[in-house]
mmCIF file of C-alpha atoms in Angstrom:
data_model
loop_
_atom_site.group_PDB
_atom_site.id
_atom_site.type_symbol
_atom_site.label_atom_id
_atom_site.label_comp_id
_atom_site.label_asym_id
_atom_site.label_seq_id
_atom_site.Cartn_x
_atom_site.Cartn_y
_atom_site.Cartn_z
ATOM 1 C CA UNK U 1 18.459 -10.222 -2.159
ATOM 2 C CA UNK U 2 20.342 -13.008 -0.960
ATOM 3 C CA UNK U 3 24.081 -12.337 -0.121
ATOM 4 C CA UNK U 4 26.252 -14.786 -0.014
ATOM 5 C CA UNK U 5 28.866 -15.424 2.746
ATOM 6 C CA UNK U 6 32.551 -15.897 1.949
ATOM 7 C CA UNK U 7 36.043 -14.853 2.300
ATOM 8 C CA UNK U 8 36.297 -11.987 -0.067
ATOM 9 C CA UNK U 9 32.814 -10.678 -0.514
ATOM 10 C CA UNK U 10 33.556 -7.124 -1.931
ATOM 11 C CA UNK U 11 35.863 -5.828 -4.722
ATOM 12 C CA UNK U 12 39.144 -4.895 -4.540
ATOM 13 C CA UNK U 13 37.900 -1.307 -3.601
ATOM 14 C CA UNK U 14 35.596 -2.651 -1.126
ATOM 15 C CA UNK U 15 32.171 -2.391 -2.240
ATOM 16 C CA UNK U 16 29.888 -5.214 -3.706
ATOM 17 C CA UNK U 17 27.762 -3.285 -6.295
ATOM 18 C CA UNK U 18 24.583 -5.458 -6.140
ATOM 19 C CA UNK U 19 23.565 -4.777 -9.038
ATOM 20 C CA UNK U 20 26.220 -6.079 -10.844
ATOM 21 C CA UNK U 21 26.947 -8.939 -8.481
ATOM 22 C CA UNK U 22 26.871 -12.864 -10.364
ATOM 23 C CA UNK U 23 25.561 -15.637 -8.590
ATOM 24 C CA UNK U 24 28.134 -16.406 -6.910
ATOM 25 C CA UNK U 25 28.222 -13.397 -4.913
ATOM 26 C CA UNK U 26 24.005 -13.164 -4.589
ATOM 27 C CA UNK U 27 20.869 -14.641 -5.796
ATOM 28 C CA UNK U 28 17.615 -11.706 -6.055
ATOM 29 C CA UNK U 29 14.707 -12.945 -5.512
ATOM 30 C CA UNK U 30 11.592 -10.601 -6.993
ATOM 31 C CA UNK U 31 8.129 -10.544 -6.022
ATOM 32 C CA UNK U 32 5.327 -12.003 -7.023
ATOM 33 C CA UNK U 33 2.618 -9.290 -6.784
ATOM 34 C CA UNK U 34 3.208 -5.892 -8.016
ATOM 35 C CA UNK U 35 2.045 -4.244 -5.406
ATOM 36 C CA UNK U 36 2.954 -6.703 -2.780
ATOM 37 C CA UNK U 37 5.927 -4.655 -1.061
ATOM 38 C CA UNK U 38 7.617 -8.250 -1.091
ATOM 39 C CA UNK U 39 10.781 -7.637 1.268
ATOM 40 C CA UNK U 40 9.014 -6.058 4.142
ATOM 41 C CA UNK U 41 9.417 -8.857 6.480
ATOM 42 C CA UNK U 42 12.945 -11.185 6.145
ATOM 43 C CA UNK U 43 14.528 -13.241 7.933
ATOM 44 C CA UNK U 44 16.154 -16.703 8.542
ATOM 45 C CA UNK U 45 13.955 -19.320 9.471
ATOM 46 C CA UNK U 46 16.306 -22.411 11.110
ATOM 47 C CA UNK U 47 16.362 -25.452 9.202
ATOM 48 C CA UNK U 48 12.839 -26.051 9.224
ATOM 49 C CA UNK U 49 12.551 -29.280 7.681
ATOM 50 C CA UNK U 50 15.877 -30.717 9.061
ATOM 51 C CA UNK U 51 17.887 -31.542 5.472
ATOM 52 C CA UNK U 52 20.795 -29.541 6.509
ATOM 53 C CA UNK U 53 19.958 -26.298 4.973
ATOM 54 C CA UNK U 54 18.754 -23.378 6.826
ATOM 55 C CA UNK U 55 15.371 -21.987 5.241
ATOM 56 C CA UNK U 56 14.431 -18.267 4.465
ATOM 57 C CA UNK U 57 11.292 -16.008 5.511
ATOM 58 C CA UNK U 58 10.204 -13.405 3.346
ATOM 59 C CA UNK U 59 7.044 -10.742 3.879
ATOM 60 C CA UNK U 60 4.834 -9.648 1.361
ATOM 61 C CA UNK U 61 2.043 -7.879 3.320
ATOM 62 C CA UNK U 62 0.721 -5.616 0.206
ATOM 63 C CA UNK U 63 0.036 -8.766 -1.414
ATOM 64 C CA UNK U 64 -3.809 -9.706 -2.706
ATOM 65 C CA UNK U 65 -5.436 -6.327 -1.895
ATOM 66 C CA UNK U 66 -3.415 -6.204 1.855
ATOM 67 C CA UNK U 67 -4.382 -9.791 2.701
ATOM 68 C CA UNK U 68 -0.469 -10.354 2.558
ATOM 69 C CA UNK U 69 2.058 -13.178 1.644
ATOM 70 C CA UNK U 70 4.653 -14.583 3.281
ATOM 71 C CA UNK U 71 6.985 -17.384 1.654
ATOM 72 C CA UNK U 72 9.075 -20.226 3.666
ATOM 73 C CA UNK U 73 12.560 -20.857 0.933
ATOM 74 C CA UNK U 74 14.190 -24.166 1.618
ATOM 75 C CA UNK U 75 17.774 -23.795 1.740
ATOM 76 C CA UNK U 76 19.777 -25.761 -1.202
ATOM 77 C CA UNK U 77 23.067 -25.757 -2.498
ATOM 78 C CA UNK U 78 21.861 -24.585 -6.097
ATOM 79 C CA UNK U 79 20.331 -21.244 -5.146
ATOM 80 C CA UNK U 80 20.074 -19.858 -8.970
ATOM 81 C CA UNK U 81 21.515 -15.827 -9.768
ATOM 82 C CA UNK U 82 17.364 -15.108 -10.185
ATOM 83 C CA UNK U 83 15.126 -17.334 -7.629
ATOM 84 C CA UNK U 84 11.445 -17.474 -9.324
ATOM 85 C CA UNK U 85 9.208 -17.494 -6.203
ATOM 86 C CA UNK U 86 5.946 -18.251 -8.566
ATOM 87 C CA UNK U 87 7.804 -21.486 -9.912
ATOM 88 C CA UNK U 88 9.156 -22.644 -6.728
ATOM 89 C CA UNK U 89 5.409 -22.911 -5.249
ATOM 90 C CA UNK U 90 5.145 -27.260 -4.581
ATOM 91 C CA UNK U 91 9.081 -27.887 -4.611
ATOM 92 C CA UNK U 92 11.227 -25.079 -3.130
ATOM 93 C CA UNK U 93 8.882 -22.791 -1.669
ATOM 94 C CA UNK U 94 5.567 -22.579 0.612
ATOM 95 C CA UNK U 95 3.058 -20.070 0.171
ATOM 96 C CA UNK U 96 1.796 -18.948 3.616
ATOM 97 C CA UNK U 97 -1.468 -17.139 3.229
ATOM 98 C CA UNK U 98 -4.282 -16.012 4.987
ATOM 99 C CA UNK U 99 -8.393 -15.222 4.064
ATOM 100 C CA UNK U 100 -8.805 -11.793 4.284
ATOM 101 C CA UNK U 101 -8.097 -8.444 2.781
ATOM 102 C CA UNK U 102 -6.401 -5.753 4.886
ATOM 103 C CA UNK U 103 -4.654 -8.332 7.163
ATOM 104 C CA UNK U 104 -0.729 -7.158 6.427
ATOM 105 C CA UNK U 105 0.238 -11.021 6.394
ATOM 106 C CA UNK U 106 3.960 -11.327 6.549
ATOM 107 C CA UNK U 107 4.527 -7.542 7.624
ATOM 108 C CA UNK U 108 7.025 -9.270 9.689
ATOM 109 C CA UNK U 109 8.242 -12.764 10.315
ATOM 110 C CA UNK U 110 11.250 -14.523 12.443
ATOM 111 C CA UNK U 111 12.692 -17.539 12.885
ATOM 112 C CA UNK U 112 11.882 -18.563 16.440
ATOM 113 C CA UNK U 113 14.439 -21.330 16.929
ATOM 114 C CA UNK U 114 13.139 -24.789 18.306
ATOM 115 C CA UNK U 115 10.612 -24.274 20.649
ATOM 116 C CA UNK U 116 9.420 -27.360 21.656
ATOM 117 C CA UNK U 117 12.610 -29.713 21.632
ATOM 118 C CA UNK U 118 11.720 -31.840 18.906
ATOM 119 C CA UNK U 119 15.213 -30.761 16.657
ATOM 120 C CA UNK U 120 13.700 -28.455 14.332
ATOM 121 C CA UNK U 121 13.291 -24.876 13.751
ATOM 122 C CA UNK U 122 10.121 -23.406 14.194
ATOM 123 C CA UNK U 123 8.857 -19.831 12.561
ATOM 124 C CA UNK U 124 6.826 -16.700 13.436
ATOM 125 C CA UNK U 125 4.599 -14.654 11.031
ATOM 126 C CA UNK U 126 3.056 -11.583 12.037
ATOM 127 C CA UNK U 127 -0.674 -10.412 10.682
ATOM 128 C CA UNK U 128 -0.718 -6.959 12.622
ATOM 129 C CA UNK U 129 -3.856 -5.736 11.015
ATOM 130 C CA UNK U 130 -5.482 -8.995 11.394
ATOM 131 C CA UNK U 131 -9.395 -8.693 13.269
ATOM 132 C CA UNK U 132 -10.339 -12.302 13.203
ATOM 133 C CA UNK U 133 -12.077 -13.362 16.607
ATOM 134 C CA UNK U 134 -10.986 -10.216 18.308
ATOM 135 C CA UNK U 135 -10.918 -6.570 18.130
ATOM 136 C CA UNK U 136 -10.551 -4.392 15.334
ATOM 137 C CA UNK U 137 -6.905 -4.633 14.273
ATOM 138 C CA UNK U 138 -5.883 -6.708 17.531
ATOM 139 C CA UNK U 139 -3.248 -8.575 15.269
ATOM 140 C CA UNK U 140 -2.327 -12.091 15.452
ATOM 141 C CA UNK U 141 0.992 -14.082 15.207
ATOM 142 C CA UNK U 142 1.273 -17.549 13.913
ATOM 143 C CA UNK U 143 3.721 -20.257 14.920
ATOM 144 C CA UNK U 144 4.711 -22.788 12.754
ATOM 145 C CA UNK U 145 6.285 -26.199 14.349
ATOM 146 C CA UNK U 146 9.255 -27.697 11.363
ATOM 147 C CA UNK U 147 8.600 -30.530 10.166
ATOM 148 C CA UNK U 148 10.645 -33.053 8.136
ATOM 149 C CA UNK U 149 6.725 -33.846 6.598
ATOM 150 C CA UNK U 150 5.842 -31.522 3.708
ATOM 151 C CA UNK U 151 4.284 -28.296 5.443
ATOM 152 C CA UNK U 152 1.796 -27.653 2.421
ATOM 153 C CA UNK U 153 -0.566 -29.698 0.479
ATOM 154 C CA UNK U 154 0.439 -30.378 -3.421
ATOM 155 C CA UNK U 155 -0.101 -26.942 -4.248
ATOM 156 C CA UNK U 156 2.579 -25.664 -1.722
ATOM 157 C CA UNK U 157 -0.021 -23.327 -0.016
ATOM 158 C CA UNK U 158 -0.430 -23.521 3.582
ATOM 159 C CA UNK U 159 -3.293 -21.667 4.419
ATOM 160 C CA UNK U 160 -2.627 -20.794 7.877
ATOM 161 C CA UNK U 161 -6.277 -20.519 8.836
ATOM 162 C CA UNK U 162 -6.170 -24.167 8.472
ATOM 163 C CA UNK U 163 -3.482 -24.967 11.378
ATOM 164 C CA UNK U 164 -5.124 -27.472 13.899
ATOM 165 C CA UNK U 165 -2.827 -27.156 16.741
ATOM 166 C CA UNK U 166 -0.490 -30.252 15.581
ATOM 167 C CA UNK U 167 1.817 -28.150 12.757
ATOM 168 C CA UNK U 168 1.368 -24.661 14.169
ATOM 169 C CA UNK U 169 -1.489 -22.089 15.873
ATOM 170 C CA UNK U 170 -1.635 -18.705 16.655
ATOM 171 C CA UNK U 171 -1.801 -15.886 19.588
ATOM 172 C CA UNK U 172 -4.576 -13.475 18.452
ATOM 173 C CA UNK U 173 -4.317 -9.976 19.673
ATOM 174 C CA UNK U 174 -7.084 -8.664 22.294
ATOM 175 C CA UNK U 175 -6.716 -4.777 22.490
ATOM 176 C CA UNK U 176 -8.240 -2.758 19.136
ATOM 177 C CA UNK U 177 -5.677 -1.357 17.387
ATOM 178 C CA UNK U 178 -2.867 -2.770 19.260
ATOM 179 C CA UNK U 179 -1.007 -4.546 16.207
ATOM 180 C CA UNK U 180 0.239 -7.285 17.573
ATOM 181 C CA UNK U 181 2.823 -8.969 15.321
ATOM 182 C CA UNK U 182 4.141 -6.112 14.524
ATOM 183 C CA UNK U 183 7.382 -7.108 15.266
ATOM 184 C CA UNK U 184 9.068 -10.540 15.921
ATOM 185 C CA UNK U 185 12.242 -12.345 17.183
ATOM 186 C CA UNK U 186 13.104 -15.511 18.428
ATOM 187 C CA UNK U 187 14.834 -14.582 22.172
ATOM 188 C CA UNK U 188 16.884 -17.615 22.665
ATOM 189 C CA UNK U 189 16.669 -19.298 25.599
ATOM 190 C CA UNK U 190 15.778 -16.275 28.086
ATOM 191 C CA UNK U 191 14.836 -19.238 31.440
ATOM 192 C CA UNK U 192 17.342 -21.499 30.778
ATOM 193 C CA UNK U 193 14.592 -24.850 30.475
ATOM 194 C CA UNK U 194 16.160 -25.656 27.674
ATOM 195 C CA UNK U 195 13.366 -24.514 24.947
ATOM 196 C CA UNK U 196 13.766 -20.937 22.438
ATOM 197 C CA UNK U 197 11.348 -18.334 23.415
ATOM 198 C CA UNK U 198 9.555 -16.204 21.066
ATOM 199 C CA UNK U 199 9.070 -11.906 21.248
ATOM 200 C CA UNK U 200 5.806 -10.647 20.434
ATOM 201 C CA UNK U 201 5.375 -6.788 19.521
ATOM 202 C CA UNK U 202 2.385 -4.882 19.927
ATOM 203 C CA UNK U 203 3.530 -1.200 19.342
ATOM 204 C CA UNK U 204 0.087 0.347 19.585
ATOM 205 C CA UNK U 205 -1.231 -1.467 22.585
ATOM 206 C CA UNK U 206 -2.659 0.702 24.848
ATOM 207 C CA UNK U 207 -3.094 4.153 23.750
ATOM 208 C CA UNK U 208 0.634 3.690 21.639
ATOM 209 C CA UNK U 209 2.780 2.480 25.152
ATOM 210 C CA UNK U 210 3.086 -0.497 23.703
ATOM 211 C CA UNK U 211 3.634 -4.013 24.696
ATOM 212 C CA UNK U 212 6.149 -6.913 24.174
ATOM 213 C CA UNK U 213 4.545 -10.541 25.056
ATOM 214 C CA UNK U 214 7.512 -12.764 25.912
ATOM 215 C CA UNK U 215 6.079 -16.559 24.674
ATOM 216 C CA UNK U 216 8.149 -19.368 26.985
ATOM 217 C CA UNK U 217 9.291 -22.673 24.456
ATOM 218 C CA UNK U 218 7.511 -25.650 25.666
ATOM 219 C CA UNK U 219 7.510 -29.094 24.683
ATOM 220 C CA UNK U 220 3.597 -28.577 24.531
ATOM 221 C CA UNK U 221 3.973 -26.908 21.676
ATOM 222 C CA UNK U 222 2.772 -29.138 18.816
ATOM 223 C CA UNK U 223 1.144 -31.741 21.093
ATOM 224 C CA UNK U 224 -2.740 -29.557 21.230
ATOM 225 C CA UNK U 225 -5.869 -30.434 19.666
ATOM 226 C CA UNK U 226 -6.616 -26.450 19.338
ATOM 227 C CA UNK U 227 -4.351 -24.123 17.043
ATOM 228 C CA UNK U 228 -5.250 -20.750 19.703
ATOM 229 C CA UNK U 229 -2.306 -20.157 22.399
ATOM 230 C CA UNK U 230 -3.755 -19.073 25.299
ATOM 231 C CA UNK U 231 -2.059 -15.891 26.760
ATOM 232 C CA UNK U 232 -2.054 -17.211 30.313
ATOM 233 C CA UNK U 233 1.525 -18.510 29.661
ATOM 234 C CA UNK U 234 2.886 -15.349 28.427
ATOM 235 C CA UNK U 235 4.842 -12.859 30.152
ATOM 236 C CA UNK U 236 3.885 -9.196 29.828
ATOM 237 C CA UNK U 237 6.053 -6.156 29.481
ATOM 238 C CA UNK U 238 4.314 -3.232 28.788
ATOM 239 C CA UNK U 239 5.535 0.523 28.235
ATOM 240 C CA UNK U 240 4.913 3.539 30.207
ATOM 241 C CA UNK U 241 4.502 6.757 28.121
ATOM 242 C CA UNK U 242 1.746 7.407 25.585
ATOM 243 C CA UNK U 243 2.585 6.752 21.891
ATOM 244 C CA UNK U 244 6.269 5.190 22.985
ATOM 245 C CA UNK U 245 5.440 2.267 21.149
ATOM 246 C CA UNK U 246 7.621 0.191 23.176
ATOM 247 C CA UNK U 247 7.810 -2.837 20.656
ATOM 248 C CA UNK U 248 7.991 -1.273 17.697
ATOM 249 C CA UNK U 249 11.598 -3.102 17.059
ATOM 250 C CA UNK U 250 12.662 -6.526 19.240
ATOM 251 C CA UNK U 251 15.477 -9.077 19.513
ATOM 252 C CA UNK U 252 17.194 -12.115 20.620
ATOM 253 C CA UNK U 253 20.232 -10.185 22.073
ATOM 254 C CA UNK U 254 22.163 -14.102 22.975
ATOM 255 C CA UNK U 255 23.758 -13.670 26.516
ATOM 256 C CA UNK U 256 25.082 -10.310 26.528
ATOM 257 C CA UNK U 257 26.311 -10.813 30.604
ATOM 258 C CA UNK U 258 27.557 -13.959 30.617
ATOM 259 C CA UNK U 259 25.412 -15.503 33.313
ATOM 260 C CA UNK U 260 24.047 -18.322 30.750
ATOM 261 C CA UNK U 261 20.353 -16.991 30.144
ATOM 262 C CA UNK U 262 19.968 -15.443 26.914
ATOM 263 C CA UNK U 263 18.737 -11.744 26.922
ATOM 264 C CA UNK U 264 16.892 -9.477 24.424
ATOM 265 C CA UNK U 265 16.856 -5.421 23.350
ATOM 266 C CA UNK U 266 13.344 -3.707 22.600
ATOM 267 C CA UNK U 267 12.802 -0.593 20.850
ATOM 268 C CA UNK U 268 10.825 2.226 22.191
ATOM 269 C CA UNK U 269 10.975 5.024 19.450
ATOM 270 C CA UNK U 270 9.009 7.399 20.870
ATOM 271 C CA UNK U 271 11.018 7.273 24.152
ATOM 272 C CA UNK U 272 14.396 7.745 21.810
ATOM 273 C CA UNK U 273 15.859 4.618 23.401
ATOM 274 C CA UNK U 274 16.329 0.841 23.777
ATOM 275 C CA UNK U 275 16.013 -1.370 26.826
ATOM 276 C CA UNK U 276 17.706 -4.531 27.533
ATOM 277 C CA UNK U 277 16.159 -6.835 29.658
ATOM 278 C CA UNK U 278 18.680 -10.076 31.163
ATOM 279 C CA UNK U 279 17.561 -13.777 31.582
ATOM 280 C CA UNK U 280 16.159 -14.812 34.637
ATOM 281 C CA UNK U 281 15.444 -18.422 35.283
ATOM 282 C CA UNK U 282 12.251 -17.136 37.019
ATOM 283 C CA UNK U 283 10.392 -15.981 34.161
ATOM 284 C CA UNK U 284 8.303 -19.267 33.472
ATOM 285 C CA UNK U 285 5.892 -17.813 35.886
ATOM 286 C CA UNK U 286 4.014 -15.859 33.761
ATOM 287 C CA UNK U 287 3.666 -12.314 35.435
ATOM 288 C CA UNK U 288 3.350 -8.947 33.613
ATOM 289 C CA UNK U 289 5.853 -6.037 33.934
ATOM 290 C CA UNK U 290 4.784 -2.255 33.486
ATOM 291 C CA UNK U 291 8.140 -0.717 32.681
ATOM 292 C CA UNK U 292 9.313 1.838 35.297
ATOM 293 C CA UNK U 293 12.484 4.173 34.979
ATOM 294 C CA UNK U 294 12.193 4.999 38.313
ATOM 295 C CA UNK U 295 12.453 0.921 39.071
ATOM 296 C CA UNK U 296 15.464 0.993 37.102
ATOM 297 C CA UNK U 297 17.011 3.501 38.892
ATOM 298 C CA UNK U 298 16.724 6.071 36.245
ATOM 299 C CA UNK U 299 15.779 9.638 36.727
#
């Protein structure tokens, strides 16, 4: 469901029952597939195609026998009480899809602000169980560049196999079972160059420790003739302790000490905690980072 903002949003005894709310309070938006576990994944995307309107992300990874679904909603003023995703395919909505069964397409997406300068939000979509040109389950994340050009052909199906580099690519996972993407979040501008960065999680990397791959905004991005990201820009940070999975959960965090760099907060469940790590201007060198409590003065 879609809630919308506004000055009174509850009752007078301060709930919203949803399922009573009119249109003017929230627009539901179904799934397509029965078994397609549509709702998984959400989040805002930016204004992707730079009308004014920020877009919507939505997950459907038990779509098409596990192959998965994920659906790009351009923002509008005339969001109906019921939004038909099926009907919006061509106008209002883009199918993102992949070619494979068992791929968990869309098991999580995230806006991941403007990474390459050009004005317009970009987007992440996570395929954690995805094995194509790697290892068993490696994962893969795509990255779609906005565009005020239609993203999809006439059908409104990007098929994201089919990204050349120009309108989007991908970081493919290279450790089996690691299950990269996850979990994704733009991180705001974490160097202060000027360009959003994008959080990659890959829970199971490594025997469970986990790993978060911290992708630097570039103005690159969108200029390539191949649609594979090399990892040799990426910055590493990678957990400690056996079945931690230390980027299970990630975020942009904004700038939480006021020094002007943007931070972000990772999840390590099996650790029972969070860790926030601060800006640092330095990061464009890629580098990689084994966590440490004993580093961070922790017992």
């Amino acid at each position: 469901m879609l809630v919308w903002g506004g000055p009174t949003l509850e009752e007078a005894d301060g709930v919203l029952a949803l399922a009573e709310a009119d249109a003017s309070r929230i627009t539901r938006i179904p799934g397509i597939w029965d078994d397609g576990r549509s709702g998984v994944g959400v989040a805002g995307a930016g204004d992707v195609n730079g009308d004014g309107f920020d877009d919507l992300l939505i997950g459907a990874p038990g779509a098409n026998s596990g192959q998965g679904m994920a659906y790009l909603i351009y923002g509008s003023n005339t969001m109906p009480a019921t939004f038909d995703l099926a009907s919006g395919i061509r106008s209002e909505v883009v199918q993102l899809q992949g070619s494979a069964e068992d791929q968990e397409l869309g098991a999580a997406v995230s806006g991941a602000g403007d990474v390459n300068g050009d004005g317009l939000s970009d987007f992440l979509v996570g395929s954690p169980r995805c094995s194509f040109f790697g290892p068993p389950y490696a994962g893969r994340v795509y990255l779609i560049f906005g565009s005020t050009a239609a993203l999809a052909g006439t059908d409104g199906i990007l098929a994201l196999e089919e990204l050349n580099g120009e309108n989007g690519g991908w970081f493919n996972g290279n450790e089996p079972g690691g299950r990269l993407g996850d979990a994704l979040s733009g991180a705001g501008d974490v160097n202060g160059d000027g360009y959003d960065d994008m959080l990659l999680g890959e829970p199971d990397f490594d025997s469970a420790r986990g790993r978060v791959l911290l992708a630097c905004g570039t103005p690159e991005y969108g200029q390539g003739t191949t649609p594979v990201f090399s990892h040799a820009s990426l910055d590493y940070y990678t957990g400690n302790y056996a079945n931690g999975n230390f980027g299970k959960s990630l975020s942009g965090a904004g700038d939480v000490n006021g020094d002007g760099l943007d931070d972000f907060i990772v999840g390590e469940p099996g650790k029972n905690r969070a860790l926030v790590f601060f800006g640092n201007d330095a990061i464009s060198a890629p580098k990689e980072l084994r966590l440490s409590l004993r580093a961070l003065g922790k017992t």
